Structure formats: structure tokens, C-alpha cells
Amino acid sequence: MNNIIQDSKKYLKENKILSQSINFSKISNIIFSGYLSHLTPDIFKLKKYILYTQKCNIFQEFSNNIHKNIIFNTYRIKKKLKKCENLIFFWSKNKKEIIFELSYLFSKLKKNCKIYVTGSKKNGIRSLPKIFLKFINFKKIDSKSHYLLYYGRIKNPIQFFLKDFFKIHYWKNLKILHLPGVFGYKKIDEGSLFLISTFNKNIKGKILDLGSGSGILSVALFQINKNLKLHLSDFSKNSLISSQKTLLMNKIPGKIYTSNIFLNIFKKFNLIISNPPIHKNLKLNYIVLFNIITNSKNFLKKNGELRIIVNSFVSCKFLLKKIFKNCNLLKKNKKYKIYQSYKK
């Protein structure tokens, strides 16, 4: 049916715990949030539910008839969240991102809203009660397998301030801002710095920073040529906010797009740059890289360039030559390769 539902087969135990502990026929106004790939198709039979997410690719992964139930986070939504009486949250591996997401949700939900959090022991879910001890008294209601289910009610209001969650790194005296979950949050990514090392004054015109993350690639380009027209896109709201904040803090002009790869891009560019992910949940996954290479030619002007960085064990030569009829290995080291191709 779709990617999320196919992936959800791996999480039948997690959903079984929920179905055994929650009588879905007797509760309404439910928010499902967190790692929504853990959902099974059963939830689509419910009358009232919301899927709340920070990633816009969910609209492509779920069928059209479900879109009316999806909220793509703007950090300004209040009314819909206040009506909800139950939150079911799927815990994932990035604890800092989870704390960030839950803190926001808890600040918008009404008092006594019922909270259910489920996830794998190996992903650190056992720390949940301590993290939110002041606001919610979480109790373990199922711990028979490797997955746990916690339950609690919001007892005290939580204040949420977005500025408290930004992490600032410095690159050449410039501020690079990251929200939790944004690539390079712990430290500026080596791959991005390696790609930056190939930038020079010959780069001109309109630029698309695809999967912009913190916005560091665009910031670096602007230091070389302040006449560039920067366009940054990402599918993650946290990345988009980080990119926007990075541009504002450094007084750099640029346009920000919410887009799952090229889905919401309607212009052509002189250069498309990207440091695409090749992992999903710690497993190799080349779908994003493949989509960038196979579709980028349609978004380049004549003689426009695609420049991408990948891990050293990945080869893009065959695919780039197939699509562009040319491929140049611009630079490499023990960890990374940088490829470029031109639209002739």
C-alpha cells in the first residue's frame, strides 16, 4: 500500500502491546506522533485521529484519503491539539529529538490528556519517566517483551521555548544553528566541510541547496560569492527552521522551501548541491540519492551542475553517466567522494 505500512510489519509487537492495553473502540480524539513508520493499517479504521509530524514526506508515504488527518508541524498549531484527549507516541532512536518533540506536544495538549509512549528498550525509552517527572507521572503498563508501553496524564503545564533547543556551532566565525534531529547536531559534519572545500568563485547564478539541514552549505557559498541567489529546501520542519535561523543570524538572503526532494521545486538552477542521506534507521538506503541523481537534470539550466558528496564506498559513476552522459570525480579522500555532472 505504501512505504510506511510496509515498514510497519517490523513493529507488530509494538502495535500488539498498544491494542492489548488500549480499547480503541472506546477512545476518541487521538493524536499519533513520533516515529510514524511504526503504525499499522489498523489505525485508519478509527473515526477520529490525527497524525502529527515534523516531516512532509509523510504526505507521499500515506494515501490521499488520509491526508486530511495529517498535521505537518508549524509550531503554531493549538486548536486541533487542544481538542485531543489521547496522545500515542512512538519512541525512536534519537533521544534529543524525541525530548524536543514531546516537550512541544505536552505544552499544547490540555491538562489530564492521556499519554501513551511505546518503544524498544534498546532505544532508551526507560529514561522517559525521569525526563518528564515534574509534569507527568509515567507508569509502565506493559514490559513483557523488548518493547515497553508507558502511560501518564499531564498534571502540570509545560512551557516550550524554541530558542532553548537550538545548538550553535561556529564555522569561520559564523553561527550554524541546529535543532535536535538535524544532521550535524553533535558537530559540523565532516562530509559537508569536505564538500565546502570544493567551492570557488567560479560558482555563479541560482543555487539549490537540496536537503539543506542547518544551511551550512549555503552559508559557505555566500562567503565566496555574495551575488549568488540561494534556495534551500528540506522535508523536515526542524531542518527548515534551522536553515532559516542560520541565514537570519548571519544576515544572508535566501529562499526556503518545504519539499520532499524535488516535489515542491518548480525552478531551474545553475547548481544543485547536496549531502544526501544514504541511511535510514542505521541501515543503508539509497532511495534519496537515487531520486536526486535521476531527477536533478530536469531542474538544471543548460550547462547547470549537480554536485553531490557520498561515502567512499558508494559509486555513482554508472548512474550519473546514464543520466547526464558525463561524470567527474571532483575530489575524494578515505571517507568521501564528490561527484559532479553537467547538463549539456
Short mmCIF file of C-alpha atoms in Angstrom, two decimals:
data_model
loop_
_atom_site.label_atom_id
_atom_site.label_comp_id
_atom_site.label_asym_id
_atom_site.label_seq_id
_atom_site.Cartn_x
_atom_site.Cartn_y
_atom_site.Cartn_z
CA MET A 1 0.00 0.00 0.00
CA ASN A 2 2.78 2.44 0.91
CA ASN A 3 6.27 2.57 2.40
CA ILE A 4 5.18 3.26 5.96
CA ILE A 5 2.70 0.42 6.06
CA GLN A 6 5.23 -1.98 4.58
CA ASP A 7 7.80 -0.92 7.18
CA SER A 8 5.24 -1.30 9.95
CA LYS A 9 5.28 -5.09 9.59
CA LYS A 10 8.51 -4.97 11.56
CA TYR A 11 6.70 -3.39 14.50
CA LEU A 12 3.80 -5.77 15.03
CA LYS A 13 4.90 -6.44 18.64
CA GLU A 14 4.86 -2.74 19.42
CA ASN A 15 1.36 -2.33 17.98
CA LYS A 16 0.18 -5.53 19.68
CA ILE A 17 1.12 -4.02 23.05
CA LEU A 18 -0.98 -0.96 22.21
CA SER A 19 -4.01 -2.98 21.11
CA GLN A 20 -3.84 -5.14 24.25
CA SER A 21 -3.63 -2.14 26.59
CA ILE A 22 -5.89 0.37 24.84
CA ASN A 23 -9.50 -0.18 23.83
CA PHE A 24 -9.50 1.92 20.66
CA SER A 25 -13.25 1.47 20.22
CA LYS A 26 -13.89 3.44 23.42
CA ILE A 27 -11.49 6.35 22.98
CA SER A 28 -11.57 9.22 20.51
CA ASN A 29 -9.65 12.34 19.53
CA ILE A 30 -6.32 10.52 19.30
CA ILE A 31 -3.00 12.01 18.16
CA PHE A 32 -0.42 9.61 16.76
CA SER A 33 3.06 11.11 16.69
CA GLY A 34 6.74 10.27 16.89
CA TYR A 35 8.15 7.68 14.55
CA LEU A 36 5.04 7.10 12.45
CA SER A 37 6.67 4.33 10.42
CA HIS A 38 5.69 2.13 13.37
CA LEU A 39 2.00 2.48 12.57
CA THR A 40 -0.03 -0.45 11.30
CA PRO A 41 -3.03 -0.09 8.93
CA ASP A 42 -5.50 -0.77 11.78
CA ILE A 43 -5.44 2.87 12.87
CA PHE A 44 -7.02 4.01 9.60
CA LYS A 45 -10.26 2.35 10.72
CA LEU A 46 -10.60 4.82 13.61
CA LYS A 47 -13.17 7.59 13.29
CA LYS A 48 -11.20 10.42 14.87
CA TYR A 49 -7.43 10.60 14.79
CA ILE A 50 -4.58 12.92 13.82
CA LEU A 51 -1.13 12.04 12.53
CA TYR A 52 1.20 14.76 13.78
CA THR A 53 4.65 15.02 12.19
CA GLN A 54 7.63 17.27 11.52
CA LYS A 55 8.41 15.65 8.14
CA CYS A 56 6.46 16.50 4.99
CA ASN A 57 7.35 13.26 3.18
CA ILE A 58 4.51 11.65 5.14
CA PHE A 59 2.13 13.07 2.51
CA GLN A 60 3.78 10.91 -0.15
CA GLU A 61 4.00 7.83 2.04
CA PHE A 62 0.34 7.79 3.03
CA SER A 63 -2.56 7.57 0.58
CA ASN A 64 -4.54 10.73 -0.32
CA ASN A 65 -7.63 9.83 1.70
CA ILE A 66 -5.55 10.04 4.91
CA HIS A 67 -4.07 13.50 4.20
CA LYS A 68 -6.97 15.29 5.89
CA ASN A 69 -5.89 13.68 9.16
CA ILE A 70 -2.26 14.81 8.92
CA ILE A 71 -0.82 17.86 10.66
CA PHE A 72 2.57 18.93 9.36
CA ASN A 73 4.07 20.86 12.26
CA THR A 74 4.38 24.64 12.09
CA TYR A 75 4.94 25.08 15.86
CA ARG A 76 1.89 27.38 15.85
CA ILE A 77 -0.89 24.81 15.90
CA LYS A 78 -3.03 24.99 19.04
CA LYS A 79 -6.74 24.39 18.47
CA LYS A 80 -6.53 20.91 16.97
CA LEU A 81 -4.09 19.71 19.60
CA LYS A 82 -6.15 21.14 22.47
CA LYS A 83 -9.16 19.06 21.41
CA CYS A 84 -7.27 15.79 21.60
CA GLU A 85 -7.72 13.60 24.64
CA ASN A 86 -5.13 10.92 23.89
CA LEU A 87 -1.57 11.02 22.58
CA ILE A 88 0.09 7.84 21.32
CA PHE A 89 3.78 8.46 20.70
CA PHE A 90 6.21 6.04 19.03
CA TRP A 91 9.67 6.36 20.60
CA SER A 92 12.67 6.15 18.25
CA LYS A 93 16.46 6.20 18.48
CA ASN A 94 17.24 9.93 18.65
CA LYS A 95 16.54 10.79 22.29
CA LYS A 96 17.24 14.53 21.99
CA GLU A 97 14.83 14.82 19.06
CA ILE A 98 12.19 12.86 21.00
CA ILE A 99 12.52 15.12 24.06
CA PHE A 100 12.17 18.14 21.78
CA GLU A 101 9.05 16.77 20.06
CA LEU A 102 7.39 15.58 23.27
CA SER A 103 8.13 18.87 25.05
CA TYR A 104 6.34 20.76 22.30
CA LEU A 105 3.37 18.40 22.24
CA PHE A 106 3.00 18.42 26.04
CA SER A 107 2.98 22.24 26.02
CA LYS A 108 0.00 22.30 23.63
CA LEU A 109 -2.13 19.46 24.99
CA LYS A 110 -4.80 20.08 27.62
CA LYS A 111 -4.42 19.10 31.25
CA ASN A 112 -5.25 15.45 32.01
CA CYS A 113 -4.68 14.43 28.39
CA LYS A 114 -3.79 10.74 28.39
CA ILE A 115 -0.30 9.97 27.14
CA TYR A 116 0.89 6.60 25.84
CA VAL A 117 4.54 6.19 24.81
CA THR A 118 5.82 2.95 23.34
CA GLY A 119 9.20 1.87 22.04
CA SER A 120 12.11 -0.51 22.23
CA LYS A 121 14.18 -0.90 25.38
CA LYS A 122 17.39 -0.66 23.36
CA ASN A 123 16.40 2.83 22.20
CA GLY A 124 16.42 4.26 25.71
CA ILE A 125 12.70 4.52 26.43
CA ARG A 126 13.29 3.57 30.10
CA SER A 127 14.58 7.11 30.72
CA LEU A 128 11.17 8.61 29.86
CA PRO A 129 9.75 8.81 33.45
CA LYS A 130 12.80 10.70 34.75
CA ILE A 131 12.87 13.19 31.87
CA PHE A 132 9.32 14.45 32.42
CA LEU A 133 8.97 13.71 36.14
CA LYS A 134 7.84 17.27 37.04
CA PHE A 135 4.99 17.26 34.55
CA ILE A 136 3.79 13.69 34.06
CA ASN A 137 3.86 10.66 36.34
CA PHE A 138 4.61 7.93 33.82
CA LYS A 139 3.91 4.32 34.78
CA LYS A 140 4.95 1.20 32.95
CA ILE A 141 1.85 -0.73 31.90
CA ASP A 142 3.47 -3.36 29.69
CA SER A 143 7.02 -4.70 29.77
CA LYS A 144 6.66 -8.31 28.72
CA SER A 145 8.75 -8.07 25.56
CA HIS A 146 11.62 -5.95 24.25
CA TYR A 147 9.05 -3.16 23.81
CA LEU A 148 7.68 -1.06 26.64
CA LEU A 149 4.48 0.94 27.00
CA TYR A 150 4.22 3.85 29.42
CA TYR A 151 1.08 5.70 30.45
CA GLY A 152 0.56 9.04 32.16
CA ARG A 153 -1.56 12.20 32.32
CA ILE A 154 -0.40 15.79 32.00
CA LYS A 155 -0.57 17.19 35.55
CA ASN A 156 1.37 20.47 35.23
CA PRO A 157 1.65 22.80 32.23
CA ILE A 158 4.89 22.69 30.29
CA GLN A 159 6.35 25.84 28.78
CA PHE A 160 8.01 25.44 25.41
CA PHE A 161 10.55 27.92 24.06
CA LEU A 162 12.01 27.03 20.67
CA LYS A 163 15.18 29.04 21.33
CA ASP A 164 16.07 26.74 24.24
CA PHE A 165 16.55 23.80 21.89
CA PHE A 166 18.94 25.32 19.35
CA LYS A 167 22.54 24.17 19.36
CA ILE A 168 25.03 26.60 17.86
CA HIS A 169 28.25 25.57 16.12
CA TYR A 170 30.75 28.08 14.74
CA TRP A 171 32.34 27.90 11.32
CA LYS A 172 34.71 30.72 10.37
CA ASN A 173 33.06 32.96 13.00
CA LEU A 174 29.63 32.28 11.50
CA LYS A 175 26.81 30.79 13.56
CA ILE A 176 25.38 27.48 12.30
CA LEU A 177 22.18 26.56 14.14
CA HIS A 178 20.73 23.10 14.64
CA LEU A 179 17.55 21.84 16.24
CA PRO A 180 17.57 18.25 17.57
CA GLY A 181 17.35 15.72 14.76
CA VAL A 182 19.03 17.99 12.21
CA PHE A 183 22.10 16.49 10.53
CA GLY A 184 25.28 17.77 12.18
CA TYR A 185 23.64 18.47 15.54
CA LYS A 186 26.51 16.99 17.59
CA LYS A 187 29.20 18.65 15.47
CA ILE A 188 29.52 20.08 11.98
CA ASP A 189 29.55 17.17 9.59
CA GLU A 190 32.92 16.24 8.04
CA GLY A 191 31.26 15.47 4.72
CA SER A 192 29.75 18.94 4.50
CA LEU A 193 33.13 20.52 5.24
CA PHE A 194 34.76 18.34 2.58
CA LEU A 195 32.14 19.44 0.03
CA ILE A 196 32.68 23.07 1.05
CA SER A 197 36.38 22.66 0.25
CA THR A 198 35.44 22.37 -3.45
CA PHE A 199 33.56 25.70 -3.57
CA ASN A 200 35.20 28.54 -5.52
CA LYS A 201 34.45 31.86 -7.24
CA ASN A 202 33.51 30.11 -10.49
CA ILE A 203 30.17 29.16 -8.90
CA LYS A 204 27.57 31.69 -10.04
CA GLY A 205 23.86 32.18 -10.51
CA LYS A 206 20.95 30.41 -8.87
CA ILE A 207 21.76 27.67 -6.31
CA LEU A 208 19.57 24.90 -4.87
CA ASP A 209 20.79 23.50 -1.55
CA LEU A 210 18.85 20.25 -1.55
CA GLY A 211 18.35 18.77 1.93
CA SER A 212 19.78 21.92 3.46
CA GLY A 213 19.76 20.78 7.11
CA SER A 214 21.45 23.57 9.10
CA GLY A 215 22.12 25.62 5.97
CA ILE A 216 25.90 25.43 6.27
CA LEU A 217 26.49 24.71 2.55
CA SER A 218 24.57 27.83 1.52
CA VAL A 219 26.36 29.94 4.13
CA ALA A 220 29.73 28.74 2.82
CA LEU A 221 28.80 29.52 -0.80
CA PHE A 222 27.67 33.02 0.12
CA GLN A 223 31.05 33.76 1.71
CA ILE A 224 32.67 33.10 -1.66
CA ASN A 225 30.16 34.94 -3.86
CA LYS A 226 27.64 37.32 -2.32
CA ASN A 227 25.79 37.65 -5.64
CA LEU A 228 24.51 34.09 -5.52
CA LYS A 229 20.77 33.52 -5.33
CA LEU A 230 20.31 30.90 -2.64
CA HIS A 231 17.38 28.48 -2.48
CA LEU A 232 17.29 25.96 0.39
CA SER A 233 14.90 23.02 0.67
CA ASP A 234 14.29 20.17 3.09
CA PHE A 235 11.46 17.80 4.02
CA SER A 236 11.97 18.25 7.78
CA LYS A 237 10.45 21.22 9.59
CA ASN A 238 13.28 21.16 12.13
CA SER A 239 15.82 21.43 9.31
CA LEU A 240 13.90 24.22 7.59
CA ILE A 241 13.73 26.23 10.81
CA SER A 242 17.45 25.62 11.41
CA SER A 243 18.34 26.72 7.86
CA GLN A 244 16.20 29.83 8.16
CA LYS A 245 17.68 30.73 11.55
CA THR A 246 21.23 30.21 10.25
CA LEU A 247 20.59 32.59 7.35
CA LEU A 248 18.99 35.21 9.62
CA MET A 249 21.73 35.05 12.26
CA ASN A 250 24.38 35.63 9.59
CA LYS A 251 22.33 38.19 7.61
CA ILE A 252 22.35 36.09 4.45
CA PRO A 253 19.45 36.32 1.97
CA GLY A 254 17.86 33.11 0.74
CA LYS A 255 14.55 31.42 -0.01
CA ILE A 256 13.37 28.40 1.99
CA TYR A 257 11.20 25.63 0.51
CA THR A 258 9.38 22.77 2.18
CA SER A 259 9.93 19.92 -0.25
CA ASN A 260 10.45 16.17 -0.28
CA ILE A 261 13.40 16.19 -2.69
CA PHE A 262 12.06 17.92 -5.86
CA LEU A 263 8.34 17.56 -5.22
CA ASN A 264 7.74 21.23 -4.43
CA ILE A 265 10.51 22.70 -6.61
CA PHE A 266 9.41 24.47 -9.80
CA LYS A 267 12.51 26.42 -10.88
CA LYS A 268 15.76 25.65 -12.67
CA PHE A 269 19.20 26.27 -11.23
CA ASN A 270 22.82 26.78 -12.21
CA LEU A 271 23.98 24.48 -9.43
CA ILE A 272 22.33 21.86 -7.25
CA ILE A 273 24.36 20.84 -4.22
CA SER A 274 23.52 18.06 -1.78
CA ASN A 275 24.92 15.93 1.01
CA PRO A 276 22.17 13.29 0.81
CA PRO A 277 21.49 10.65 3.47
CA ILE A 278 22.26 7.06 2.50
CA HIS A 279 20.96 5.53 5.73
CA LYS A 280 17.51 5.03 7.18
CA ASN A 281 17.39 3.77 10.77
CA LEU A 282 21.10 2.92 10.60
CA LYS A 283 20.53 0.71 7.52
CA LEU A 284 21.80 1.55 4.05
CA ASN A 285 19.11 3.12 1.92
CA TYR A 286 19.91 4.73 -1.43
CA ILE A 287 16.40 5.94 -2.36
CA VAL A 288 17.08 9.65 -1.73
CA LEU A 289 20.43 9.55 -3.54
CA PHE A 290 18.86 7.71 -6.49
CA ASN A 291 15.98 10.21 -6.73
CA ILE A 292 18.32 13.19 -6.64
CA ILE A 293 20.51 11.86 -9.44
CA THR A 294 17.68 10.66 -11.68
CA ASN A 295 15.59 13.84 -11.36
CA SER A 296 18.09 16.68 -10.95
CA LYS A 297 18.68 17.12 -14.68
CA ASN A 298 15.09 18.39 -15.01
CA PHE A 299 15.85 21.18 -12.54
CA LEU A 300 19.13 22.39 -14.04
CA LYS A 301 19.63 25.14 -16.60
CA LYS A 302 21.75 24.46 -19.68
CA ASN A 303 25.32 23.77 -18.51
CA GLY A 304 23.99 23.57 -14.96
CA GLU A 305 25.84 21.34 -12.49
CA LEU A 306 24.87 18.70 -9.96
CA ARG A 307 27.47 18.36 -7.19
CA ILE A 308 26.97 15.71 -4.53
CA ILE A 309 29.01 14.07 -1.79
CA VAL A 310 28.72 10.41 -0.82
CA ASN A 311 30.61 7.95 1.35
CA SER A 312 33.74 6.49 -0.22
CA PHE A 313 32.20 3.01 -0.56
CA VAL A 314 29.36 4.38 -2.73
CA SER A 315 29.78 4.67 -6.50
CA CYS A 316 27.53 6.99 -8.51
CA LYS A 317 29.54 6.88 -11.73
CA PHE A 318 27.31 4.48 -13.68
CA LEU A 319 24.05 6.25 -12.81
CA LEU A 320 25.43 9.75 -13.39
CA LYS A 321 26.79 8.76 -16.80
CA LYS A 322 23.47 7.17 -17.68
CA ILE A 323 21.50 10.31 -16.78
CA PHE A 324 23.94 13.10 -17.72
CA LYS A 325 26.25 11.32 -20.21
CA ASN A 326 29.15 12.70 -18.16
CA CYS A 327 30.61 12.27 -14.70
CA ASN A 328 33.62 13.73 -12.95
CA LEU A 329 35.06 12.55 -9.62
CA LEU A 330 35.89 16.04 -8.37
CA LYS A 331 37.61 15.10 -5.11
CA LYS A 332 37.98 12.14 -2.80
CA ASN A 333 39.59 11.06 0.47
CA LYS A 334 39.39 7.94 2.64
CA LYS A 335 35.83 8.77 3.79
CA TYR A 336 34.12 10.62 0.95
CA LYS A 337 33.76 11.15 -2.79
CA ILE A 338 32.47 14.27 -4.50
CA TYR A 339 30.87 13.83 -7.92
CA GLN A 340 29.83 16.46 -10.44
CA SER A 341 27.85 16.18 -13.66
CA TYR A 342 26.68 18.81 -16.13
CA LYS A 343 23.51 19.21 -18.14
CA LYS A 344 24.66 19.63 -21.72
#
